[in-house]
């Protein structure tokens, strides 16, 4: 139980780095002597000291002599290569820490077992797998990116009580506001937690969205737009230069100050090409926000990790605007893992149902 408690504390510490360490994983560490925590640390900012370093540095002067008699708990395998910072394994060995308990192995190719091997070769007692599922869940975006060579994909849409997400594209001037102002703030919080947002041509053209986190503190994600024929006018908000924007298209590949154009092939599977492109661009997570066809293409391809659906239980499109519209995507093989009510909105989160 004490082991679990110590690793749970590591997980709590790791979460403090949320939004600041990507593309690195969130990591927490504690140093324990005779059931007393003498040091704590977490990875606070990308490019700066890792959790293990901060943990060892935090030990008070009067406890420094206990480091070589303590156990280090860490959520993720310590790195053994030189990146933005020196290898954590070297510091652990230099400090003569006799035992290291690791939550899970690091899937990153430059680590992936090498850190564990280096610690063992130096004579340290190493255990791996304490609260392993929790440690992997903490960094599910990082793990998906490195094990599946694609970003973690979140599908998001809002739908009316009668199953529509918008009026028909030809309905001039008709923009349907489905989710309420509180749900909108939640969506902006969701955006702040991901590396990028993806929308299709019609969504960008008809809604003219900013795709930012203006209703929530935090960095706006990269804007990704699928516009195969480059039909979008540069007067749209997505071209305002405030946020990095990438246009996936079939015409050109170039980059300027505000916008990057990434070329795809028209006659090949778009979802597969996007996954390869995003992996190449080192984008670890994407929220797909529309439109209906783009969302459905991810569902049909089985390329998604979460679906977040906001259902306005009081609004019906036929009643609100007297016409039919665009039907919401149909989610196949989804298992609901969360539900929340925010006034008229019911928010549901699904994960794929694995049929192996």
Coordinates of C-alpha atoms in Angstrom, one line a residue:
X1 CA 0.0 0.0 0.0
X2 CA 2.9 2.4 0.8
X3 CA 4.3 1.6 -2.7
X4 CA 1.0 2.5 -4.3
X5 CA 0.7 5.7 -2.2
X6 CA 4.2 6.8 -3.3
X7 CA 3.5 6.2 -7.0
X8 CA 0.1 7.9 -6.6
X9 CA 1.9 11.0 -5.3
X10 CA 4.2 10.8 -8.4
X11 CA 1.1 10.9 -10.6
X12 CA -0.3 13.9 -8.8
X13 CA 3.0 15.7 -9.3
X14 CA 3.3 14.8 -12.9
X15 CA -0.1 16.3 -13.7
X16 CA 1.2 19.7 -12.6
X17 CA 3.2 19.8 -15.9
X18 CA 0.0 19.5 -18.0
X19 CA 0.1 22.0 -20.9
X20 CA 3.7 22.9 -20.4
X21 CA 5.9 19.9 -21.3
X22 CA 4.6 18.6 -24.6
X23 CA 5.9 17.0 -26.8
X24 CA 7.6 15.4 -23.7
X25 CA 5.5 13.3 -21.4
X26 CA 4.3 14.4 -18.0
X27 CA 6.5 12.8 -15.3
X28 CA 6.5 12.9 -11.5
X29 CA 9.1 11.5 -9.0
X30 CA 9.5 11.2 -5.3
X31 CA 12.5 10.1 -3.2
X32 CA 11.6 8.0 -0.1
X33 CA 13.7 7.2 3.0
X34 CA 12.2 4.8 5.6
X35 CA 8.6 5.7 4.4
X36 CA 9.3 9.4 4.5
X37 CA 9.3 11.5 1.4
X38 CA 12.5 13.6 1.4
X39 CA 12.3 14.9 -2.2
X40 CA 9.6 15.6 -4.8
X41 CA 9.8 16.8 -8.4
X42 CA 8.0 16.9 -11.8
X43 CA 8.9 17.9 -15.3
X44 CA 7.8 21.5 -15.3
X45 CA 8.5 22.8 -18.8
X46 CA 9.7 21.4 -22.1
X47 CA 13.5 21.8 -22.5
X48 CA 14.1 22.2 -18.8
X49 CA 15.0 19.7 -16.0
X50 CA 13.2 16.4 -15.8
X51 CA 11.3 15.1 -12.8
X52 CA 14.1 13.1 -11.4
X53 CA 16.5 16.0 -11.4
X54 CA 14.0 18.3 -9.8
X55 CA 13.2 15.6 -7.2
X56 CA 16.9 15.2 -6.2
X57 CA 17.4 18.9 -6.2
X58 CA 14.5 19.4 -3.8
X59 CA 16.0 17.4 -1.0
X60 CA 16.8 19.6 2.0
X61 CA 20.4 20.1 3.0
X62 CA 20.0 18.1 6.2
X63 CA 18.6 15.2 4.3
X64 CA 21.2 15.1 1.5
X65 CA 23.1 12.3 3.2
X66 CA 20.0 10.1 3.0
X67 CA 19.8 10.1 -0.8
X68 CA 22.1 7.1 -1.1
X69 CA 19.9 5.1 1.2
X70 CA 16.5 6.0 -0.4
X71 CA 14.2 4.6 -3.0
X72 CA 13.3 6.7 -6.1
X73 CA 9.7 6.4 -7.4
X74 CA 9.1 7.7 -10.9
X75 CA 6.1 7.4 -13.2
X76 CA 8.1 6.8 -16.4
X77 CA 11.4 5.1 -17.2
X78 CA 14.3 7.6 -16.7
X79 CA 15.9 8.8 -19.9
X80 CA 19.4 7.5 -20.8
X81 CA 20.2 9.7 -23.8
X82 CA 21.3 13.3 -24.3
X83 CA 18.4 15.4 -25.5
X84 CA 17.5 18.9 -24.3
X85 CA 18.9 17.9 -20.9
X86 CA 21.5 15.3 -19.7
X87 CA 20.5 11.7 -19.1
X88 CA 18.6 11.2 -15.8
X89 CA 20.0 7.8 -15.4
X90 CA 23.5 9.3 -15.0
X91 CA 22.4 11.5 -12.1
X92 CA 20.6 8.6 -10.4
X93 CA 23.7 6.5 -10.6
X94 CA 26.0 9.3 -9.5
X95 CA 23.8 9.9 -6.4
X96 CA 24.1 6.2 -5.5
X97 CA 20.4 5.8 -5.2
X98 CA 20.1 2.0 -4.5
X99 CA 16.5 1.3 -5.7
X100 CA 14.3 2.7 -8.4
X101 CA 10.6 1.8 -8.8
X102 CA 9.2 2.8 -12.2
X103 CA 5.6 3.1 -13.2
X104 CA 6.0 2.1 -16.9
X105 CA 8.5 1.8 -19.7
X106 CA 9.1 4.7 -22.0
X107 CA 8.0 3.8 -25.6
X108 CA 10.2 6.5 -27.2
X109 CA 12.7 4.8 -29.4
X110 CA 15.7 6.5 -27.8
X111 CA 14.7 5.3 -24.4
X112 CA 12.5 2.2 -24.6
X113 CA 14.2 -0.1 -22.0
X114 CA 17.7 1.5 -22.3
X115 CA 17.2 3.5 -19.2
X116 CA 16.2 0.4 -17.2
X117 CA 19.1 -1.6 -18.6
X118 CA 21.6 1.2 -17.7
X119 CA 20.4 1.4 -14.1
X120 CA 20.5 -2.4 -13.7
X121 CA 24.0 -2.6 -15.2
X122 CA 25.1 -0.1 -12.6
X123 CA 23.9 -2.4 -9.9
X124 CA 20.7 -0.7 -8.9
X125 CA 17.6 -2.6 -7.8
X126 CA 15.0 -1.7 -10.4
X127 CA 11.2 -2.6 -10.4
X128 CA 8.9 -1.8 -13.3
X129 CA 5.1 -1.8 -13.5
X130 CA 3.7 -0.2 -10.3
X131 CA 0.3 1.4 -11.2
X132 CA 1.3 0.8 -14.8
X133 CA -2.1 1.4 -16.3
X134 CA -2.5 4.7 -14.4
X135 CA 1.0 5.8 -15.6
X136 CA 0.2 5.0 -19.2
X137 CA -3.2 6.7 -19.0
X138 CA -1.5 9.9 -17.8
X139 CA 0.5 10.0 -21.0
X140 CA -2.0 8.4 -23.4
X141 CA -1.2 11.0 -26.1
X142 CA 2.5 10.3 -25.8
X143 CA 2.0 6.6 -25.8
X144 CA -0.3 6.6 -28.8
X145 CA 2.1 8.8 -30.8
X146 CA 5.1 6.5 -30.2
X147 CA 3.4 3.1 -30.3
X148 CA 1.0 3.7 -33.2
X149 CA 2.9 6.4 -35.1
X150 CA 0.0 8.7 -35.2
X151 CA -1.5 11.4 -32.9
X152 CA -4.2 10.7 -30.3
X153 CA -7.4 11.5 -32.0
X154 CA -10.4 13.2 -30.3
X155 CA -13.6 13.6 -32.2
X156 CA -15.9 16.4 -31.0
X157 CA -19.3 17.7 -32.2
X158 CA -22.5 19.2 -30.8
X159 CA -25.9 18.0 -32.0
X160 CA -29.5 18.9 -31.6
X161 CA -32.1 16.7 -29.8
X162 CA -33.2 15.4 -33.2
X163 CA -29.7 14.5 -34.4
X164 CA -28.4 17.4 -36.5
X165 CA -25.2 19.3 -36.3
X166 CA -26.0 22.2 -38.7
X167 CA -28.4 23.5 -41.3
X168 CA -27.7 22.4 -44.9
X169 CA -24.7 24.2 -46.4
X170 CA -26.9 26.0 -48.8
X171 CA -29.0 27.6 -46.1
X172 CA -27.5 31.2 -46.3
X173 CA -27.0 33.0 -43.1
X174 CA -28.2 30.1 -41.0
X175 CA -25.7 29.2 -38.3
X176 CA -27.0 27.0 -35.6
X177 CA -25.7 27.6 -32.1
X178 CA -26.2 24.3 -30.4
X179 CA -24.2 24.2 -27.2
X180 CA -24.7 26.7 -24.4
X181 CA -22.1 29.3 -23.1
X182 CA -20.9 27.0 -20.3
X183 CA -20.3 24.1 -22.6
X184 CA -18.5 26.4 -25.0
X185 CA -16.1 27.3 -22.2
X186 CA -15.5 23.6 -21.6
X187 CA -14.7 23.1 -25.3
X188 CA -12.1 25.8 -25.1
X189 CA -10.6 24.1 -22.1
X190 CA -10.5 20.9 -24.2
X191 CA -8.7 22.8 -27.0
X192 CA -6.1 24.1 -24.5
X193 CA -5.2 20.5 -23.7
X194 CA -4.5 19.3 -27.2
X195 CA -1.7 20.0 -29.7
X196 CA -3.9 20.8 -32.7
X197 CA -7.5 21.3 -34.0
X198 CA -8.6 19.9 -37.3
X199 CA -11.6 21.1 -39.4
X200 CA -12.7 20.6 -43.0
X201 CA -13.2 23.1 -45.8
X202 CA -17.0 23.7 -45.3
X203 CA -16.6 24.2 -41.6
X204 CA -13.9 26.8 -42.1
X205 CA -15.9 28.5 -44.9
X206 CA -19.4 28.6 -43.5
X207 CA -18.6 29.0 -39.7
X208 CA -15.5 31.2 -40.1
X209 CA -14.2 29.9 -36.7
X210 CA -11.1 31.3 -34.9
X211 CA -10.3 27.8 -33.4
X212 CA -8.6 29.4 -30.4
X213 CA -8.9 29.2 -26.6
X214 CA -10.2 32.7 -26.2
X215 CA -12.8 31.6 -23.6
X216 CA -10.2 29.7 -21.5
X217 CA -6.7 30.5 -20.3
X218 CA -4.0 28.5 -22.1
X219 CA -2.2 28.2 -25.3
X220 CA -4.2 27.9 -28.5
X221 CA -3.5 24.7 -30.4
X222 CA -2.2 24.6 -34.0
X223 CA -5.0 25.0 -36.5
X224 CA -5.2 22.3 -39.1
X225 CA -7.4 22.8 -42.1
X226 CA -8.3 20.2 -44.8
X227 CA -8.8 22.2 -48.0
X228 CA -7.7 20.0 -50.8
X229 CA -8.5 22.4 -53.7
X230 CA -7.4 25.6 -51.8
X231 CA -10.9 27.1 -52.0
X232 CA -10.8 29.1 -48.8
X233 CA -10.4 32.9 -49.0
X234 CA -7.5 34.4 -47.0
X235 CA -10.0 36.8 -45.4
X236 CA -11.1 34.0 -43.0
X237 CA -10.1 34.2 -39.3
X238 CA -7.9 31.1 -39.7
X239 CA -5.5 33.2 -41.8
X240 CA -5.2 36.0 -39.2
X241 CA -1.6 34.9 -38.2
X242 CA -2.5 34.7 -34.5
X243 CA -2.0 31.0 -34.3
X244 CA 0.2 28.6 -36.3
X245 CA -2.0 27.2 -39.1
X246 CA -1.4 24.3 -41.5
X247 CA -3.4 23.8 -44.7
X248 CA -3.6 20.3 -46.0
X249 CA -4.2 20.4 -49.7
X250 CA -3.4 18.7 -53.1
X251 CA -1.9 21.8 -54.7
X252 CA 1.3 22.9 -53.0
X253 CA 3.8 22.4 -50.3
X254 CA 5.3 25.6 -48.8
X255 CA 5.6 27.6 -45.7
X256 CA 5.4 31.3 -45.0
X257 CA 5.4 33.4 -41.9
X258 CA 1.8 32.6 -40.9
X259 CA 0.6 29.6 -42.8
X260 CA 2.2 26.2 -43.8
X261 CA 0.8 24.3 -46.8
X262 CA 1.2 20.5 -46.6
X263 CA 0.5 18.6 -49.8
X264 CA -1.5 15.4 -49.9
X265 CA -2.5 13.1 -52.8
X266 CA -6.1 13.4 -54.0
X267 CA -6.4 9.7 -55.0
X268 CA -5.2 8.2 -51.8
X269 CA -6.9 7.7 -48.4
X270 CA -7.1 11.1 -46.7
X271 CA -7.2 9.8 -43.1
X272 CA -4.2 7.6 -43.6
X273 CA -2.3 10.5 -45.3
X274 CA -3.2 12.9 -42.5
X275 CA -2.0 10.4 -39.9
X276 CA 1.4 10.1 -41.6
X277 CA 1.6 13.8 -42.1
X278 CA 0.8 14.6 -38.5
X279 CA 3.3 12.0 -37.3
X280 CA 5.9 13.6 -39.6
X281 CA 5.0 17.1 -38.1
X282 CA 5.4 15.6 -34.6
X283 CA 1.8 16.6 -33.5
X284 CA 0.8 14.2 -30.7
X285 CA -2.9 15.0 -30.3
X286 CA -5.7 16.4 -32.5
X287 CA -9.2 17.4 -31.8
X288 CA -11.3 16.9 -34.9
X289 CA -14.2 19.5 -34.7
X290 CA -15.9 19.1 -38.1
X291 CA -17.6 18.9 -40.4
X292 CA -19.8 15.8 -40.5
X293 CA -18.1 14.1 -43.4
X294 CA -14.6 14.6 -42.0
X295 CA -15.7 13.3 -38.6
X296 CA -17.4 10.3 -40.2
X297 CA -14.4 9.5 -42.2
X298 CA -12.3 9.1 -39.0
X299 CA -15.1 6.9 -37.5
X300 CA -15.4 4.7 -40.6
X301 CA -11.6 4.3 -40.7
X302 CA -11.5 3.3 -37.0
X303 CA -9.0 6.0 -36.4
X304 CA -10.1 7.6 -33.1
X305 CA -9.4 7.4 -29.4
X306 CA -12.2 9.5 -27.9
X307 CA -15.4 11.0 -29.1
X308 CA -16.9 13.9 -27.1
X309 CA -20.5 14.7 -28.0
X310 CA -22.5 17.6 -26.7
X311 CA -26.3 17.0 -27.1
X312 CA -28.7 19.9 -26.6
X313 CA -31.7 18.1 -25.2
X314 CA -34.0 21.1 -25.7
X315 CA -33.1 22.2 -29.2
X316 CA -34.5 20.6 -32.3
X317 CA -33.4 21.8 -35.7
X318 CA -36.8 21.4 -37.4
X319 CA -38.4 23.5 -34.6
X320 CA -35.6 26.1 -34.5
X321 CA -35.2 26.8 -38.2
X322 CA -38.0 24.9 -40.0
X323 CA -35.7 22.8 -42.2
X324 CA -33.7 19.7 -42.2
X325 CA -30.0 19.9 -42.0
X326 CA -26.8 18.0 -41.7
X327 CA -27.1 14.8 -39.7
X328 CA -24.6 14.2 -36.9
X329 CA -22.0 11.5 -37.5
X330 CA -22.9 7.9 -36.5
X331 CA -20.5 6.6 -33.9
X332 CA -19.7 2.9 -34.5
X333 CA -18.3 0.6 -31.8
X334 CA -18.3 3.3 -29.1
X335 CA -18.4 2.7 -25.3
X336 CA -19.6 5.5 -23.1
X337 CA -17.1 6.3 -20.3
X338 CA -18.4 9.6 -19.0
X339 CA -21.6 11.7 -18.9
X340 CA -22.2 15.2 -17.6
X341 CA -25.1 17.6 -17.7
X342 CA -24.5 21.3 -18.1
X343 CA -28.0 23.0 -18.1
X344 CA -29.6 22.0 -21.5
X345 CA -26.5 20.1 -22.7
X346 CA -25.7 16.5 -22.1
X347 CA -22.0 15.8 -22.6
X348 CA -21.0 12.2 -23.4
X349 CA -17.5 10.8 -23.9
X350 CA -16.9 7.6 -25.7
X351 CA -13.9 5.3 -26.4
X352 CA -13.7 2.7 -29.1
X353 CA -15.0 -0.7 -28.3
X354 CA -12.2 -3.1 -29.0
X355 CA -13.4 -6.4 -30.6
X356 CA -10.3 -8.5 -30.4

